[in-house]
XYZ file of C-alpha atoms in Angstrom:
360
model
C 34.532 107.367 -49.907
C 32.540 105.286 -53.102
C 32.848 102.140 -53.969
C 34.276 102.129 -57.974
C 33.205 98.700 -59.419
C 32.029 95.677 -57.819
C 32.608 92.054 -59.294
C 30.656 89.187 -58.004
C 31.203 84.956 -58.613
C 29.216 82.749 -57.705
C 27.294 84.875 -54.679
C 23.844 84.153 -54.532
C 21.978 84.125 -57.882
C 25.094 85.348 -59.548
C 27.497 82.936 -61.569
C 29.323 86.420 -62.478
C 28.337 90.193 -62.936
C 30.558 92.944 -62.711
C 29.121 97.074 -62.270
C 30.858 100.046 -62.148
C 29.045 102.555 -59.819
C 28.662 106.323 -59.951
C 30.204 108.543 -57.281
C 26.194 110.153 -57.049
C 23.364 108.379 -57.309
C 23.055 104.811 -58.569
C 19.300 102.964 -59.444
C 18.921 99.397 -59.777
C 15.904 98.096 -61.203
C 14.260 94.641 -61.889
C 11.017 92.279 -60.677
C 11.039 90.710 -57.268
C 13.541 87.676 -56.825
C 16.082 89.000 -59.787
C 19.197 89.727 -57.206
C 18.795 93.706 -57.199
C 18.838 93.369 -53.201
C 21.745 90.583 -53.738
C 23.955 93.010 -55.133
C 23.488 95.798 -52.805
C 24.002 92.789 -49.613
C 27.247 91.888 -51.639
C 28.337 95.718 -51.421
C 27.431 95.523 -47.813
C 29.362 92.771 -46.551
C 32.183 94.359 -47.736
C 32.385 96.845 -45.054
C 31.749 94.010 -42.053
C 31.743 90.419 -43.579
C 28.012 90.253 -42.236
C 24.900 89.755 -44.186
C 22.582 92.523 -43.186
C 19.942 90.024 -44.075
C 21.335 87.865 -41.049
C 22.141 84.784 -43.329
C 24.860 82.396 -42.654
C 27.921 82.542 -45.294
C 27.285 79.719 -46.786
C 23.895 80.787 -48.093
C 25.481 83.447 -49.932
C 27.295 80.680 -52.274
C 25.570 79.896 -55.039
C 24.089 76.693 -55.254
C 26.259 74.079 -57.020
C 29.238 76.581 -56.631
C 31.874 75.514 -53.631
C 33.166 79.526 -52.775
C 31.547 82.814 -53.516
C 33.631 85.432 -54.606
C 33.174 89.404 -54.453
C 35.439 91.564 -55.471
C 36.072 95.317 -54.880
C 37.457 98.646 -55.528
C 37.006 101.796 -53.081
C 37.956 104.992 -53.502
C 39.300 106.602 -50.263
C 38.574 109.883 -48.599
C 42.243 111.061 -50.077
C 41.715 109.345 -52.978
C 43.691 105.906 -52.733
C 41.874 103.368 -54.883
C 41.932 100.175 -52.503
C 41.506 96.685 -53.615
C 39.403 94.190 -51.010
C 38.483 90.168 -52.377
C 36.631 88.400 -50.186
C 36.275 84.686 -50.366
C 33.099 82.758 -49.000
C 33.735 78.913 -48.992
C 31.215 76.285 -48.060
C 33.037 75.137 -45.643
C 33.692 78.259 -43.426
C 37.082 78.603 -44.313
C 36.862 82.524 -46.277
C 39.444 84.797 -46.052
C 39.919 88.384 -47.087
C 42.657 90.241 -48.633
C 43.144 94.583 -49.066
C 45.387 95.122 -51.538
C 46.367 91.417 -52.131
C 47.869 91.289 -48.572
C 45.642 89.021 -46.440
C 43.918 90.163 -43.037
C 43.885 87.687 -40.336
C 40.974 89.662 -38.231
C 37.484 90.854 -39.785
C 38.021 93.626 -37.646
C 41.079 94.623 -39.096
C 38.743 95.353 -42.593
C 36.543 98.324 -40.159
C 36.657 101.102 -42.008
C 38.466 100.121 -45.119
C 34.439 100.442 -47.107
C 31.978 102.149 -44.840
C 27.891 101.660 -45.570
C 24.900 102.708 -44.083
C 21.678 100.093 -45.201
C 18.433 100.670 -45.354
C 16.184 97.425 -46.339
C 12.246 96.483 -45.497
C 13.477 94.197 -42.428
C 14.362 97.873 -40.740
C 10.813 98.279 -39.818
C 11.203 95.742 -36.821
C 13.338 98.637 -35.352
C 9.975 99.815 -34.248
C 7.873 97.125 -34.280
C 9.992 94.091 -32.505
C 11.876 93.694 -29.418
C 14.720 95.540 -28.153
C 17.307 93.399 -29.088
C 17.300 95.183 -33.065
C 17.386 98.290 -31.357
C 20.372 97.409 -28.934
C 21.813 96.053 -31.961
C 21.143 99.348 -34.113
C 23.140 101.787 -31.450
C 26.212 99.143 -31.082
C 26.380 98.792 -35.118
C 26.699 103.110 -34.343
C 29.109 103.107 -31.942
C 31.790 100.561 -34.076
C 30.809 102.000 -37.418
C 31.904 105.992 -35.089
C 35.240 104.017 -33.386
C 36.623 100.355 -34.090
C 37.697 100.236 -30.786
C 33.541 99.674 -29.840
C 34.106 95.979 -31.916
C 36.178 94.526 -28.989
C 34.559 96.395 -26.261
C 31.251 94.281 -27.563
C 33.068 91.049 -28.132
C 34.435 91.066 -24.227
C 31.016 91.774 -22.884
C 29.864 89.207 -24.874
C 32.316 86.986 -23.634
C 31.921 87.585 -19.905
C 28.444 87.543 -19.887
C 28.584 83.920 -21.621
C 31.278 83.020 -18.802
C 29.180 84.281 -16.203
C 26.307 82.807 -17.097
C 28.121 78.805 -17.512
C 29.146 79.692 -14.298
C 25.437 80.190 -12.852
C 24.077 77.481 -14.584
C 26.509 75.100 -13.442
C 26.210 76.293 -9.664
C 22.482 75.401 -10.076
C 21.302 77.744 -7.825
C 23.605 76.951 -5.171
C 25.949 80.110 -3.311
C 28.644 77.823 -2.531
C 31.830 79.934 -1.267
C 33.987 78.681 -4.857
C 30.732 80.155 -6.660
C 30.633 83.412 -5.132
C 34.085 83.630 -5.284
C 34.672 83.070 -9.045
C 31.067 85.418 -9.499
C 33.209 88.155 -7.991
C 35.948 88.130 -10.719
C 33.357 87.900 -13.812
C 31.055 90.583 -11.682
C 33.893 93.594 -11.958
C 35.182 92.526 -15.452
C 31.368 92.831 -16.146
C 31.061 96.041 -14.597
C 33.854 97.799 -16.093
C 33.082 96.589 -19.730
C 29.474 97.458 -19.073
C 30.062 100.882 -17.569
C 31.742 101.822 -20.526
C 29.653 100.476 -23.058
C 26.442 101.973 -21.391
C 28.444 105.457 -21.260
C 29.281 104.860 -25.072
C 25.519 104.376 -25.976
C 24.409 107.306 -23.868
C 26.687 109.264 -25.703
C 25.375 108.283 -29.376
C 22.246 108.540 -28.950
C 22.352 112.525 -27.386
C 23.873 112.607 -30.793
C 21.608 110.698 -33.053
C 17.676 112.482 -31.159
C 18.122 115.294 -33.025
C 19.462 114.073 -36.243
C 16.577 111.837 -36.008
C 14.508 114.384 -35.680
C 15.608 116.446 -38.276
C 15.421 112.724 -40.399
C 11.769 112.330 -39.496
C 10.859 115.405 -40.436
C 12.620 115.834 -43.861
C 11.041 112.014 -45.388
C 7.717 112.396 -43.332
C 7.057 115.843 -44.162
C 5.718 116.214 -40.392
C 6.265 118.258 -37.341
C 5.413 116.022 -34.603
C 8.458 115.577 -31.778
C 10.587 112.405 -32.074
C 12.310 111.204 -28.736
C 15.121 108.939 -27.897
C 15.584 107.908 -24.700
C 18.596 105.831 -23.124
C 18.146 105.477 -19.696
C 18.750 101.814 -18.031
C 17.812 101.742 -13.945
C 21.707 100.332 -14.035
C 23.621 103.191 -15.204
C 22.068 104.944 -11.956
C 23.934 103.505 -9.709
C 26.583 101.785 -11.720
C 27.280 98.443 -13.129
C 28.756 97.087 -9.617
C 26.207 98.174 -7.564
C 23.508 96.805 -10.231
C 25.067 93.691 -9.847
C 25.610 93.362 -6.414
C 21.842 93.790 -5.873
C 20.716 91.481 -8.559
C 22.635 88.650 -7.151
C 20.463 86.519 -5.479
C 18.163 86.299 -8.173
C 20.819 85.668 -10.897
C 21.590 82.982 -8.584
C 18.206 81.816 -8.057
C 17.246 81.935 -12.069
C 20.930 81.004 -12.955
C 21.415 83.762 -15.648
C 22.854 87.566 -15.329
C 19.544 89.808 -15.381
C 20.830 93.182 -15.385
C 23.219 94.841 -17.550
C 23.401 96.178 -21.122
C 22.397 93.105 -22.924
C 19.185 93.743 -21.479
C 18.973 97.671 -22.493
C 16.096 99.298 -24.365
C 16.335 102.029 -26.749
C 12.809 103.693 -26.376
C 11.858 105.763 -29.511
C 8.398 107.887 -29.262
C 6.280 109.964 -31.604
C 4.376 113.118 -30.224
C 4.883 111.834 -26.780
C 3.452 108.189 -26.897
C 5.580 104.848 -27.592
C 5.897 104.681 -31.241
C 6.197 100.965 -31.365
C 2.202 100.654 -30.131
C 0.903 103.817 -31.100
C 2.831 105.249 -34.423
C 0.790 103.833 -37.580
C 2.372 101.908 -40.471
C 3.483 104.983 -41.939
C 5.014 106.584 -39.401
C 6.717 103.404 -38.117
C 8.548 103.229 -41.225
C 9.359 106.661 -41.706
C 10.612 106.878 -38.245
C 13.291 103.630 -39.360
C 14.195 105.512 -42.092
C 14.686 108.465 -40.435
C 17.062 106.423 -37.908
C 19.517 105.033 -40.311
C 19.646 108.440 -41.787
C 20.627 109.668 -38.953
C 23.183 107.173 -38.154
C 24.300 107.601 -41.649
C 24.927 111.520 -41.048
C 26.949 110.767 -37.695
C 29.164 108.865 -39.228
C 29.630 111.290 -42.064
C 30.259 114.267 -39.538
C 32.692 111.929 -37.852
C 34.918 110.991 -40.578
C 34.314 113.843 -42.847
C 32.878 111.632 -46.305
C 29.958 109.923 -46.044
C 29.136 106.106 -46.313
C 28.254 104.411 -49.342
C 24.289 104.584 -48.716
C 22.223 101.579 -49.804
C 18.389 101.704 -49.846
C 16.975 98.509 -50.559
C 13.360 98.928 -52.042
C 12.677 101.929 -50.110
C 10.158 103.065 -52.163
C 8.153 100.382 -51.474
C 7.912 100.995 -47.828
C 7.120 105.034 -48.503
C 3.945 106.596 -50.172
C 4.423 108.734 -52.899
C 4.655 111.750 -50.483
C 7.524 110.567 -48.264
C 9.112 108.750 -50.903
C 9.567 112.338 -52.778
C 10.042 113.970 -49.662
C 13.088 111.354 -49.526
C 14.535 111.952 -52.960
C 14.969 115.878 -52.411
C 16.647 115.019 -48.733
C 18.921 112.590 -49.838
C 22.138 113.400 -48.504
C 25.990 114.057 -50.365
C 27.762 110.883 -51.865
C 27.119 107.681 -52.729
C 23.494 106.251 -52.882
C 22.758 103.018 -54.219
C 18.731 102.395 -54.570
C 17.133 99.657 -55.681
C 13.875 99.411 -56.811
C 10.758 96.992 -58.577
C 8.943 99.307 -59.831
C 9.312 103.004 -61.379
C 10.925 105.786 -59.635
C 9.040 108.677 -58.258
C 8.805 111.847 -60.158
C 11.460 113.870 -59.558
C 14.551 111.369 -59.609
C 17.072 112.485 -61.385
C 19.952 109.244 -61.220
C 23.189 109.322 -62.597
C 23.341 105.701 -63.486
C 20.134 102.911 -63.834
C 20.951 99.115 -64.349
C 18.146 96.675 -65.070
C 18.300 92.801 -63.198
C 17.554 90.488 -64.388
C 17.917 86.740 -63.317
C 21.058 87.320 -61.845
C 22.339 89.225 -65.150
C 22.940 92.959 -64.544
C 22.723 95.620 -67.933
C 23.503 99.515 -67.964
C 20.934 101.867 -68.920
């Protein structure tokens, strides 16, 4: 899978710019603030209508402009070319259309254009809560199987429905509470037995791929751990639950289950989140999407379109040639603001400049 040519209108910084990529590897260069990480975001939301900067749709529109437009064309696996335009309006209203026929669902565009990021903001896999981490293994599991995108919507959904429902009982058991609690309780515990199975799953996958990650771009041999273990999943979702009752009653909000989870990630034994330094934190991120990114790849047989936002400057010169000679098969787009490491050999190099983008 690549992604041909891109054509952008009016998204961020861009009034209109239009690149065709290489199937290999693809630089784009320019200072801080000139829309090199706009255009790889654009790429991006292609695959899930997201900004993996987290920003609302309407602050990819550029200002003065009503709709944002960015335009696509993907080689498949078989080698279809496949047409997606997707429409960002002010108001909320965007739609999307594959091949000029219009999808109804975002989810029905999963899989159509599949990426793997990297950007700076990845370092808070190590360094923040768990939430980014939770967040990093269910991104996995629907990038590996679309089916994951509705398991995560209906947990989502319950868990809001079950918590209205303990906020308005204001810490009352009242017989219609604990009634309507035992209906949300075994939707809960179904949805959340599978999902916690699901994650289990990936990551035994993704420990030693990350391993094998860590140790290509940091150059090291210490051990690199994943660990999925919730005190839940030992006795189930329904017994979890049942225990936790009283006090979900008591604080009026569900306190066990997988929106809760923690993905713990060590170094040589110890916590890497306290006790891995700068370096090593980042490395470790890198190492993490790379390893996502190579699941994926052995899953559907043709690997991701992999962007690397301004990698380069989150690596020393070490790891950042380290990274260059384990870059994987396919696709890479990097961008960068200052000059590539020795060694970097790309098949393409635009320059940015102020939203303008020229071939080198």
């Amino acid at each position: 899978m690549r992604v041909a040519s891109v054509e952008l209108v009016d998204f961020r910084n861009y009034e209109h710019a239009s690149v065709e990529l290489d199937p290999g590897l693809t630089v784009v260069r320019g200072a801080n603030g000139q829309g090199k990480t706009n255009l790889v975001e654009a790429i991006a939301y292609l695959a899930t209508l997201e900004s993996f900067r987290g920003a609302p749709a309407e602050a990819l529109v550029r200002e003065g402009a009503d709709a944002a437009v960015v335009r696509a064309v993907v080689e498949q696996r078989d080698g279809r070319m496949v047409t997606i335009d997707t429409e960002l309006a002010c108001n909320g209203r965007s739609r999307v259309l594959v091949n000029r026929q219009r999808l109804h669902r975002s989810r029905d565009l999963l899989g159509v254009v599949r990426v793997s990021v990297f950007s700076p903001d990845d370092l808070a896999l190590l360094k923040e809560g768990p939430a980014g981490r939770r967040r990093y293994l269910d991104d996995l599991l629907v990038a590996l199987h679309r089916r994951h995108d509705q398991l995560r919507r209906d947990i989502d959904r319950v868990l809001r429905q079950r918590n209205v429902l303990l906020k308005q009982a204001g810490g009352r058991a009242s017989d219609d509470v604990l009634t309507t609690l035992e209906v949300w309780d075994a939707k809960l515990a179904a949805l959340g037995d599978e999902l916690g199975a699901a994650r289990a799953e990936a990551v035994a996958q993704l420990a030693p791929r990350v391993a094998q990650a860590y140790t290509g771009v940091g150059g090291a041999e210490e051990a690199v751990g994943l660990s999925y273990a919730p005190a839940w999943r030992r006795t189930g979702m329904a017994t979890a639950l049942a225990d936790s009752r009283a006090d979900d009653i008591r604080r009026q909000v569900t306190l066990v289950g997988p929106h809760r989870d923690e993905l713990h990630i060590s170094l040589a034994g110890l916590p890497a989140r306290t006790h891995a330094s700068q370096g090593e934190q980042r490395s470790l991120a890198l190492a993490l999407r790379l390893a996502a990114h190579a699941l994926v790849t052995e899953q559907f047989g043709s690997a991701p379109v992999l962007l690397l936002d301004d990698v380069f400057s989150e690596l020393d010169a070490t790891r950042s040639a380290a990274l260059l000679r384990h870059l994987p098969a396919g696709q890479v787009v990097v961008t960068t603001a200052g000059s590539l490491p020795p060694g970097a050999r790309p098949d393409r190099v635009f320059d940015v400049c102020a939203g303008a983008i020229v071939a080198r």
